[in-house]
Coordinates of C-alpha atoms in Angstrom, one line a residue:
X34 CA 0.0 0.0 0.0
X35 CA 1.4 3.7 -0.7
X36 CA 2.4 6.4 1.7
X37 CA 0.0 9.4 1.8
X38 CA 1.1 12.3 3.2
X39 CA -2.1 14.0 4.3
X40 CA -3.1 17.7 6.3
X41 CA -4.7 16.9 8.8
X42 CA -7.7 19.0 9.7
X43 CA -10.4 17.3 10.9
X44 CA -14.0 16.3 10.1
X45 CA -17.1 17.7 11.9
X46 CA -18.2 14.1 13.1
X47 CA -16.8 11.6 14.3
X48 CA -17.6 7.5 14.5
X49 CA -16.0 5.7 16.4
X50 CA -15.4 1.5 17.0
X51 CA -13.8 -0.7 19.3
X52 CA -12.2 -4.1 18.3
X53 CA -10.1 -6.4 19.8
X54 CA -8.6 -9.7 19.0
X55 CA -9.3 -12.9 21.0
X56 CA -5.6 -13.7 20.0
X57 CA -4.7 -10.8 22.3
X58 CA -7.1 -11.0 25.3
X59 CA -5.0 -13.4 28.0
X60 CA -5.6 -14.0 31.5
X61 CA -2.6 -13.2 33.0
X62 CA -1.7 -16.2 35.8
X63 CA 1.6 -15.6 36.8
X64 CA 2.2 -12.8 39.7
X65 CA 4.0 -9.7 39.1
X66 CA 7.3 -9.6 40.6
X67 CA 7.3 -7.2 43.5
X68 CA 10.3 -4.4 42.5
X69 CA 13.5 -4.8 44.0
X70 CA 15.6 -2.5 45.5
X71 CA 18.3 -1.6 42.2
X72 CA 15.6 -1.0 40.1
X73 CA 13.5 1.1 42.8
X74 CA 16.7 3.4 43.2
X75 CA 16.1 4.0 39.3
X76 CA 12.5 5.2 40.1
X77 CA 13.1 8.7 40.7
X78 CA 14.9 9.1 37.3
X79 CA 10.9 8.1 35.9
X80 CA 9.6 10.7 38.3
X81 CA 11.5 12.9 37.0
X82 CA 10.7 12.2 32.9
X83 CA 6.6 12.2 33.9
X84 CA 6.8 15.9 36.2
X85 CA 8.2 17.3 33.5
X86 CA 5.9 15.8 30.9
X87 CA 3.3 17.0 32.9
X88 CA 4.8 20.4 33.9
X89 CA 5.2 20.8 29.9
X90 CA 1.6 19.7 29.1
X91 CA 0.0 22.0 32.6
X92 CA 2.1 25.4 31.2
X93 CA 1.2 24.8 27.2
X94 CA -2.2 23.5 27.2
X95 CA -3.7 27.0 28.3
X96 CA -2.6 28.0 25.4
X97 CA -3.9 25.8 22.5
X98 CA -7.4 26.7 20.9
X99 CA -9.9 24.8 19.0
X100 CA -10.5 26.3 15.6
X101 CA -14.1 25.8 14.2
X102 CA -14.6 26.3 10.2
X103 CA -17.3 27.1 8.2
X104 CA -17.4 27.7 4.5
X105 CA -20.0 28.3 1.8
X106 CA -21.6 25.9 0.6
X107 CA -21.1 24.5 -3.1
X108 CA -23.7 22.6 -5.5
X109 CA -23.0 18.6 -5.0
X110 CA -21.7 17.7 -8.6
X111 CA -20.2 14.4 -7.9
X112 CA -19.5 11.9 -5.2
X113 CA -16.8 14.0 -3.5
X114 CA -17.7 17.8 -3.8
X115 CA -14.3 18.7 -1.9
X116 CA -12.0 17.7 -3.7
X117 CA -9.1 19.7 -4.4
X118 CA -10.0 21.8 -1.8
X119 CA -8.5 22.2 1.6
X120 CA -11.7 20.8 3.2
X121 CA -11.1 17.2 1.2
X122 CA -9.8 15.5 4.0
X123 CA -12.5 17.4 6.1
X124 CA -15.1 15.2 4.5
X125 CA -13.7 12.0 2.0
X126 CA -17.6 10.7 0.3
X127 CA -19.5 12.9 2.6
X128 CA -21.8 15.7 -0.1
X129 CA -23.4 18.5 1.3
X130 CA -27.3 16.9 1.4
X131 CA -28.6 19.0 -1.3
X132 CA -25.3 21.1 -1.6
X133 CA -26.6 23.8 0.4
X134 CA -25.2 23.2 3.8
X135 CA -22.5 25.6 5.0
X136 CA -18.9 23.5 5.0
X137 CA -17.2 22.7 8.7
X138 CA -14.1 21.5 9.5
X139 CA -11.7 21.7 12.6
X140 CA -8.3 22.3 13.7
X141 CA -6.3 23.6 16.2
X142 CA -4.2 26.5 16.9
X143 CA -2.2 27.8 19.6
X144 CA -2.1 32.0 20.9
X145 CA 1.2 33.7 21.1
X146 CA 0.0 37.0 22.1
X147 CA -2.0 37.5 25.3
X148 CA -4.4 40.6 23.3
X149 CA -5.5 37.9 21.1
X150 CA -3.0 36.7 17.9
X151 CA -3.4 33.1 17.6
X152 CA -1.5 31.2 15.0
X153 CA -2.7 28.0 13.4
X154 CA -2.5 26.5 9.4
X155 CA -3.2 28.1 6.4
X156 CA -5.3 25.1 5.2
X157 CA -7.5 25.3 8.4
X158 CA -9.0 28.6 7.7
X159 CA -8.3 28.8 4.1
X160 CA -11.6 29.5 1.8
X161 CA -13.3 29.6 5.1
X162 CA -16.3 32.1 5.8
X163 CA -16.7 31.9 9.9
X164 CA -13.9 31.4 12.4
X165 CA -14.8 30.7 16.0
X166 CA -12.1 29.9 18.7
X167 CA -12.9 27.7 22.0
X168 CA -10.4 27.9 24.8
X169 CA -9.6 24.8 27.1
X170 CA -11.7 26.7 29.6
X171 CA -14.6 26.7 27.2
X172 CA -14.3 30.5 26.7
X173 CA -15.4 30.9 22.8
X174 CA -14.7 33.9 20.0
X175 CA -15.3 34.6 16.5
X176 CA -12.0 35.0 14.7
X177 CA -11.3 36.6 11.9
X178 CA -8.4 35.5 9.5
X179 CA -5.4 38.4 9.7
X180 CA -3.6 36.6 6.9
X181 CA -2.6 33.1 5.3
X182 CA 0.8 31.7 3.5
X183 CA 0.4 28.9 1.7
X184 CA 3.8 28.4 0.5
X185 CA 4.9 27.5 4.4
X186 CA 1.4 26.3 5.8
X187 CA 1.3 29.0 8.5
X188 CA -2.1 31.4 9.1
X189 CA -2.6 34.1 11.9
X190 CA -6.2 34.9 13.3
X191 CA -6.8 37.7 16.2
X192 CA -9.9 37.3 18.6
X193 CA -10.6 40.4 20.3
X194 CA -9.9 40.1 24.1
X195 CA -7.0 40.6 26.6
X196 CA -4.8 39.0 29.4
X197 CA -5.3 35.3 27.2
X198 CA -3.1 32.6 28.0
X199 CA -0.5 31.9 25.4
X200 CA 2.2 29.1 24.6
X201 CA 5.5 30.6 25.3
X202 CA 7.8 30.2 21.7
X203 CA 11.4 28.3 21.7
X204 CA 13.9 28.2 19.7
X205 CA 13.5 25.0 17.1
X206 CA 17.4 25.7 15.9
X207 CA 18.2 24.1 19.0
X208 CA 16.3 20.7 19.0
X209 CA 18.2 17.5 17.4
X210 CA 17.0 14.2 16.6
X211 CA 16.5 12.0 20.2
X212 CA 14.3 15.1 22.1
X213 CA 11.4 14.3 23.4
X214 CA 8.4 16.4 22.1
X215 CA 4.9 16.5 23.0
X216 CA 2.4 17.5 20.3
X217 CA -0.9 19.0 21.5
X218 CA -4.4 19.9 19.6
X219 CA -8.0 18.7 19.5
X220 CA -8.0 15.6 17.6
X221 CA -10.9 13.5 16.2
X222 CA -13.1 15.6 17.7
X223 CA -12.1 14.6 21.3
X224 CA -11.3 17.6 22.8
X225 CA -7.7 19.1 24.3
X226 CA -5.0 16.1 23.9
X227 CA -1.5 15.6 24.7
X228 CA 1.0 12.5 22.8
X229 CA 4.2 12.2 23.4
X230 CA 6.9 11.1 21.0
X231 CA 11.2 12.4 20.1
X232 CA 12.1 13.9 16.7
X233 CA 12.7 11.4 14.4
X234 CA 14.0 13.9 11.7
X235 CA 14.5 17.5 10.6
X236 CA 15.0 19.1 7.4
X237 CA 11.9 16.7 6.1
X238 CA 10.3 17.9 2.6
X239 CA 7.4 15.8 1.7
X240 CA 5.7 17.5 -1.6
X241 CA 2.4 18.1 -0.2
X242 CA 2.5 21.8 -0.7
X243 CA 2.9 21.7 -4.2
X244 CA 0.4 23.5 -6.6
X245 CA -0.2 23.0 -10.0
X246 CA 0.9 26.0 -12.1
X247 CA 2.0 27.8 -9.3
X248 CA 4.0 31.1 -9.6
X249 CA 6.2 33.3 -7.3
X250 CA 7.9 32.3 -4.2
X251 CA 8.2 28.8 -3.4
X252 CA 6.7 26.6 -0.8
X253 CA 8.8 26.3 2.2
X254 CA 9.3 22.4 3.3
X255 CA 11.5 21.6 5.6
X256 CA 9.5 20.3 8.1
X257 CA 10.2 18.4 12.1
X258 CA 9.3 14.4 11.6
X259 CA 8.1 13.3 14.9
X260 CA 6.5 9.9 16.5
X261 CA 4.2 11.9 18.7
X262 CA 0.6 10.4 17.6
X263 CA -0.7 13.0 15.4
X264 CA -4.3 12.6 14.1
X265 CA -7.2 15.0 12.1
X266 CA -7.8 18.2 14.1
X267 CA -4.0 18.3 15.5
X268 CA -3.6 20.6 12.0
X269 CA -2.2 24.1 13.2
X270 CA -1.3 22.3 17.0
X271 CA 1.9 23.6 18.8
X272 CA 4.6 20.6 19.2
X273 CA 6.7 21.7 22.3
X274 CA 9.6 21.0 24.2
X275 CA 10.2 19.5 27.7
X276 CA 9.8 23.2 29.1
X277 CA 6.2 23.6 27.1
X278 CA 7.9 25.9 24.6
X279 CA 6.7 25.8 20.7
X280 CA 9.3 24.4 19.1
X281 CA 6.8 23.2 16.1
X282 CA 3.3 23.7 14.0
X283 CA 1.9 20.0 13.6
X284 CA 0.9 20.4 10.1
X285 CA 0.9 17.0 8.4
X286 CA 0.6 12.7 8.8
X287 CA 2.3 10.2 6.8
X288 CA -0.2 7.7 6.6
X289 CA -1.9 5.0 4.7
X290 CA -4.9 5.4 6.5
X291 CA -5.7 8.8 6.8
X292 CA -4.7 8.3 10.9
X293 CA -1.8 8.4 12.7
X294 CA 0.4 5.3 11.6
X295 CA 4.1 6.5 12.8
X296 CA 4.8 9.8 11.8
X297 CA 3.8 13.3 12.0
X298 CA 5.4 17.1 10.7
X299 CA 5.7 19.9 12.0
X300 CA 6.7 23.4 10.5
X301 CA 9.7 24.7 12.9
X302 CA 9.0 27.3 14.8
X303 CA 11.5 29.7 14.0
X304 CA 9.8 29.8 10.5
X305 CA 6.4 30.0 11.4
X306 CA 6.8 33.0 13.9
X307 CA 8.8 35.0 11.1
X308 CA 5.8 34.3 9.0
X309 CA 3.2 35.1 11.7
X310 CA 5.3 38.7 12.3
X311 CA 5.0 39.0 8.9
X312 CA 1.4 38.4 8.5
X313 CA 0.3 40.7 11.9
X314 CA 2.4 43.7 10.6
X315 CA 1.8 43.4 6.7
X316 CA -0.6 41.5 6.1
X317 CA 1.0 39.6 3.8
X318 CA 4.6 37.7 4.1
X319 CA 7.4 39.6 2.5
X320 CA 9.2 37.0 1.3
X321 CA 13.1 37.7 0.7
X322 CA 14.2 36.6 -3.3
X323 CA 17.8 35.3 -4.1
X324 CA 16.7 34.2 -7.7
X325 CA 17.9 31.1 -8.6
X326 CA 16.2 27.5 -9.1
X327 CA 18.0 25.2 -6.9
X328 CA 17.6 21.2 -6.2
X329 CA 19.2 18.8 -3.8
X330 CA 22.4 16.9 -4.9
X331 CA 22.9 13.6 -6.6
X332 CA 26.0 11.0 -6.9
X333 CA 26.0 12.8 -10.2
X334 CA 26.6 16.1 -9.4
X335 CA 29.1 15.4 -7.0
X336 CA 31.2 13.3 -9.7
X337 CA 30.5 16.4 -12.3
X338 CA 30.8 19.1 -10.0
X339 CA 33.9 18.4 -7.6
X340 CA 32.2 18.4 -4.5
X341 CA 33.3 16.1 -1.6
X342 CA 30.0 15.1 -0.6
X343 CA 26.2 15.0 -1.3
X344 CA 25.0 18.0 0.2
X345 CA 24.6 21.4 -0.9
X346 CA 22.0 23.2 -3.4
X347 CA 22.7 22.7 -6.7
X348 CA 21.6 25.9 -8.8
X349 CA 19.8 24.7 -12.1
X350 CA 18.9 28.3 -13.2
X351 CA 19.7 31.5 -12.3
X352 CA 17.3 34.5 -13.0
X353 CA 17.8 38.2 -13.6
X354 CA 18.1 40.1 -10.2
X355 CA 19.7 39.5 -6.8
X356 CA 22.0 36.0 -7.6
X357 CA 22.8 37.1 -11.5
X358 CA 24.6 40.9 -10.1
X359 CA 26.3 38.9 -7.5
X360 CA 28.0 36.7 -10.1
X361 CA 26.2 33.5 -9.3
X362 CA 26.0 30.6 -12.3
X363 CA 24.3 28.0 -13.4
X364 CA 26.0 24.6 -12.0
X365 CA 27.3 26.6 -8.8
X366 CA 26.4 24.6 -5.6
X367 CA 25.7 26.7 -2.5
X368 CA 27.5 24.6 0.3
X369 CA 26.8 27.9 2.9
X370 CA 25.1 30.9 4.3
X371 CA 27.1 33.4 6.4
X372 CA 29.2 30.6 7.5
X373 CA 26.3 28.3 8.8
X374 CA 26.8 24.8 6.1
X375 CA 24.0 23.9 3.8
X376 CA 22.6 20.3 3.9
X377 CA 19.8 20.7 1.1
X378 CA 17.7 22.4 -1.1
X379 CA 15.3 22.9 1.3
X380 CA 17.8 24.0 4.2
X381 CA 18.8 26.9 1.7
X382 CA 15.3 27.9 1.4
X383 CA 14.5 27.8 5.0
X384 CA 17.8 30.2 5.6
X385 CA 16.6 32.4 3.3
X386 CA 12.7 32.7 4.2
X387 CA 14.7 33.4 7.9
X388 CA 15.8 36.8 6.4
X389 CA 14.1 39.8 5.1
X390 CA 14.4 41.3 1.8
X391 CA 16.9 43.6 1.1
X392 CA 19.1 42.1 3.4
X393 CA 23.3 41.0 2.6
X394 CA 23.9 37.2 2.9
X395 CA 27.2 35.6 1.9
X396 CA 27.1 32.4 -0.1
X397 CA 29.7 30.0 -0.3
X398 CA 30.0 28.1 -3.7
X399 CA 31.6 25.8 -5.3
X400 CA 32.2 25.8 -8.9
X401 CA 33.0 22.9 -10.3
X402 CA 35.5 21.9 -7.2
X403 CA 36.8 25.8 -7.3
X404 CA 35.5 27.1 -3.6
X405 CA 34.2 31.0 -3.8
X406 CA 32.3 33.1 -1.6
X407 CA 29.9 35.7 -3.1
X408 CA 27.8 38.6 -1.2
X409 CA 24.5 38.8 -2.0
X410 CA 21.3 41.5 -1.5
X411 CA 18.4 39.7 -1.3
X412 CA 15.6 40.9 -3.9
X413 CA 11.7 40.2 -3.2
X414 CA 9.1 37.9 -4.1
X415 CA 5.5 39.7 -4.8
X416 CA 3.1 38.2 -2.9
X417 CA 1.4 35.9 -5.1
X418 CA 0.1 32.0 -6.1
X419 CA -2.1 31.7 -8.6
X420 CA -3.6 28.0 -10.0
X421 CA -4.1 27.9 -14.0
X422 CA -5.5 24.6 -15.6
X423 CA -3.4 21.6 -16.3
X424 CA -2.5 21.1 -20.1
X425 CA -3.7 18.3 -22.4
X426 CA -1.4 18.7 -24.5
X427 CA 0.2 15.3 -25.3
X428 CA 4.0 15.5 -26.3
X429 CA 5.1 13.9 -29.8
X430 CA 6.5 10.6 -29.1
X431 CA 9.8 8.7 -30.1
X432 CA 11.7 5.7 -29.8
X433 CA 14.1 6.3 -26.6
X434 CA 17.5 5.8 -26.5
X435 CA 20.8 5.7 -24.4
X436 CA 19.9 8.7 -22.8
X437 CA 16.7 7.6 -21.0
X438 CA 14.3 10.0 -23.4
X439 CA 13.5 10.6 -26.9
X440 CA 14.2 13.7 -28.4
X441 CA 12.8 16.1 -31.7
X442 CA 14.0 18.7 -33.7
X443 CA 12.3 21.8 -32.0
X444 CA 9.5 23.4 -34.7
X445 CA 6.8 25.9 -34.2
X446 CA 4.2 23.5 -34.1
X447 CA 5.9 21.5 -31.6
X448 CA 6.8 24.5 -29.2
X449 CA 2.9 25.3 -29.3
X450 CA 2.0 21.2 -28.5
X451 CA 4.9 21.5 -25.6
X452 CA 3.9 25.0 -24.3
X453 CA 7.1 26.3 -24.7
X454 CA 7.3 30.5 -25.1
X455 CA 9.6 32.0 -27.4
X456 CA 12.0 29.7 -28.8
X457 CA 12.0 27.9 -31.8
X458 CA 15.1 25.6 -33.6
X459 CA 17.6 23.0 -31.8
X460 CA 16.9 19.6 -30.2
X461 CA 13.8 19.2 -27.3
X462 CA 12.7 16.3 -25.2
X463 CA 9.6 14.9 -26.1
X464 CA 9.5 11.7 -24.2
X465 CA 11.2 10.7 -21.0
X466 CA 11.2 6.6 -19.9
X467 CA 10.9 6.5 -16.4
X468 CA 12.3 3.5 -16.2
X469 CA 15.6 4.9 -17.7
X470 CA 16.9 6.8 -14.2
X471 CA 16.5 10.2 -16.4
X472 CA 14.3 13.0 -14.5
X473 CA 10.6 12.9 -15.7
X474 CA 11.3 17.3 -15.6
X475 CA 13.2 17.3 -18.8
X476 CA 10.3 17.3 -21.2
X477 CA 9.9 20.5 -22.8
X478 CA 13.8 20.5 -22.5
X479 CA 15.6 22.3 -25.2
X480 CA 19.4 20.7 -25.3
X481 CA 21.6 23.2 -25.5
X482 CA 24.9 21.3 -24.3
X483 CA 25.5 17.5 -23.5
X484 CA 28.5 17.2 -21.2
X485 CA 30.2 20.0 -22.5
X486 CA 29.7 19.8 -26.3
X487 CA 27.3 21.8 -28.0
X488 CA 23.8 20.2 -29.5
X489 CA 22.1 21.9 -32.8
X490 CA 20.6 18.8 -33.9
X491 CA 19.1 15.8 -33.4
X492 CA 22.3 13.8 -35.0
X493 CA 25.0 16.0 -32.5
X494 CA 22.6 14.3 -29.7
X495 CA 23.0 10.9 -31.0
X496 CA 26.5 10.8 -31.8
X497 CA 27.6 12.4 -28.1
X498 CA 25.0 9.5 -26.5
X499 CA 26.8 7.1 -28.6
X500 CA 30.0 7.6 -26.8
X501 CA 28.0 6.8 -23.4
X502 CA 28.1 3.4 -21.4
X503 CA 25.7 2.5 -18.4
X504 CA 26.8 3.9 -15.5
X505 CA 28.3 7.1 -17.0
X506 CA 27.0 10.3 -15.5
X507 CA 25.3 12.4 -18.1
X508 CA 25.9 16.5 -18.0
X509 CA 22.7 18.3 -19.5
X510 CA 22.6 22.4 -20.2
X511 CA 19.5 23.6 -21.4
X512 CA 16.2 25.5 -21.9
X513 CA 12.9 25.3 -19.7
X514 CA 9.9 25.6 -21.4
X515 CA 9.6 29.2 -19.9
X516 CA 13.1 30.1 -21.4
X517 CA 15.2 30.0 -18.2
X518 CA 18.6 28.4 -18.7
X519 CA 19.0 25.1 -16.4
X520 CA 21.2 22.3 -15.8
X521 CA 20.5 18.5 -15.2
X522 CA 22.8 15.7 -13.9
X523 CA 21.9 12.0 -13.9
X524 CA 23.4 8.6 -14.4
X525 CA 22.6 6.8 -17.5
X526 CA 21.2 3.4 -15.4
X527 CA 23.2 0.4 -16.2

């Protein structure tokens, strides 16, 4: 069965079951061992672990909100109305009767102000027409939305009212894999909850804020992985440290099920408060620009550019503005920011949704093993994601070769099939075998350079491919359908 990596707001009702298995029902007939005296010494150590879980739980929980959604209602059309929208997991095969009952969902959120700013996810309250806010005292406000992010998940609402309780902020820099966490929130419907678990992971990007067509700054992922039981209606929770400090926004469930089945995600604090600042005193995030498209690295890239390891952001294109003036290129691989060492993609763009724009940042590079630092002024993106409607365009098809993909000469006819803006002539990918090893992203691809030698035509491509053997890494230099110049390393699979 696959993965699914879900958000996990929750549904207005919930059923509920009880099973057991005779298998695991046993009378238990031999006495438990009174404890002895070693491991009684070690009791105090336990003591300790469960005051301070409970300390942590006692100072947080006062805090943490239940978030109540409604939305308009939409004309039933199919079997499940919601999908596509942020209230599909609300209600999977549940219409509207009649498609003229408002929309509810749940969620959870957590204040960080004591006049009333409470932060919680962006696809809790998004497309949502009535916000109310319940307190663990059973206090209860309307809320109204102060402003959303989807590219990092995070959403501020403000409740009018003073002295509140709030969830005191830490420092999620500081936590490492092993720390114990506890997540808190109002799952399944069952009111204020508390699991404990340990990061399992940081730096975590799972692809479930990705939007088709989307344009403008991207999504932030790079989320805490925890074992704390996460469920629907933890969504926009605070995770917190031993001391009851946010260190996290649960945000998300790996799960088969739609439950919790091992792991949850969290956005790190640090990341969400800069966007909630953002969002009180804007109204919008002002997201800081450095204008280049970036991946993680491969074996590949570290064979074809010089690195010593695997880690790094690889820069595929680099656009006019901030990254261009400060001499950055295509193929550079940032390896650091202001000294701090850069394990990923997504650890770049973390560090750099961190700052604001116009800010100085200095990069360290290294071009094609040549080591350089480069100071950078950070540009900014406009505030904007927009949605347009998949093409069905179908690409021409070839026979694929060495390469992993089939390739055309580029006409006008085909540039209109393949959506590609303003460039005509030379060799583009039309097909890509996905069992080859090459990236399913190069269609639409015009070739420009195969490990180092120029392509004009169709035959330059073939005879350079001919000179390849399985297992050799393969050096591409090209054109994105939108005209940017990118590179692309993989390994021919043997």
């Amino acid at each position: 069965m696959n993965k699914l990596f879900r958000r996990i707001a929750a549904p207005a009702a919930l059923a509920t079951g009880i099973a057991a298995s005779a298998t695991m029902v046993q009378t238990i007939r031999t006495p438990i061992p009174a404890v002895d005296a070693q491991a009684a010494q070690a009791l105090p150590g336990a003591d300790v672990l469960a005051s301070s879980f409970r300390q942590a739980s006692q100072v947080a929980l006062q805090g943490v909100v239940y978030v109540q959604v409604e939305a308009a209602p939409r004309q039933a059309r199919q079997q499940m109305p919601f999908e596509g929208t942020p209230f599909e997991d609300f209600f999977p095969g549940m219409p509207a009767p009649g498609g003229q009952a408002p929309r509810l969902g749940s969620g959870s959120g957590f204040i960080i102000s004591p006049d009333g700013y409470i932060m919680t996810n962006n696809h809790v309250v998004e497309s949502a027409t009535r916000v109310t806010v319940q307190l663990t005292d059973r206090r209860e406000y309307n809320a109204t939305v102060v402003g959303r992010d989807p590219n990092t998940d995070v959403a501020v609402l403000k409740v009018e009212a003073e002295n509140l309780p709030t969830v005191k902020i830490g420092n999620s820099n500081l936590l490492d894999v092993g720390d114990w966490v506890l997540a808190l929130g109002y799952p399944l419907s069952l009111g204020e909850t508390v699991t404990a678990g340990i990061i399992s992971a940081k730096g975590r990007s799972i692809g479930i804020m990705q939007r088709p067509g989307q344009v403008g700054a991207s999504p932030v992922e790079h989320f805490i992985q925890t074992d704390a039981a996460i469920n629907p209606g933890n969504s926009g929770g605070p995770l917190v440290n031993l001391r009851g400090e946010a260190i996290g926004m649960n945000t998300a469930i790996a799960s088969t099920t739609g439950t919790y089945t091992g792991y949850g995600f969290a956005v790190p604090i640090e990341l969400a408060k800069r966007v909630a600042d953002d969002l009180i005193r804007y109204g919008s995030v002002r997201r800081p620009k450095l204008g280049v498209q970036i991946s993680g690295t491969t074996p590949a890239d570290v064979e074809v550019f010089g690195l010593s390891q695997a880690s790094g952001a690889v820069v595929r294109g680099v656009q006019a503005g901030a990254a261009r003036d400060a001499g950055i290129q295509l193929g550079d691989v940032i390896v650091a920011i202001d000294g701090q060492q850069i394990r990923d993609d997504g650890d770049l763009l973390e560090r750099i949704a961190l700052r604001q724009p116009g800010e100085r940042v200095t990069l360290e590079v290294v071009r094609y093993g040549e080591r350089r630092r480069l100071d950078v002024e950070l540009g900014a993106f406009e505030n904007q994601v927009t949605e347009e409607a998949p093409s069905t365009a179908q690409p021409a098809r070839g026979d694929v070769g060495t390469l992993g993909f089939a390739a055309a000469e580029l006409t006008p006819a085909l540039a209109n099939q393949l959506g590609i803006r303003g460039q005509s002539g030379g060799v583009v990918v039309t097909e890509v075998d996905r069992a080859s090893g090459a990236p399913t992203g190069l269609v639409g691809m015009r070739i420009e350079r195969l490990n180092g030698e120029e392509i004009g035509s169709v035959e330059d491509l073939r005879r350079v491919a001919g000179r390849l053997d399985a297992g050799d890494v393969v050096s591409l230099i090209g054109r994105t359908q939108d005209g940017e110049q990118t590179i692309i390393n993989y390994r021919v699979r043997e």
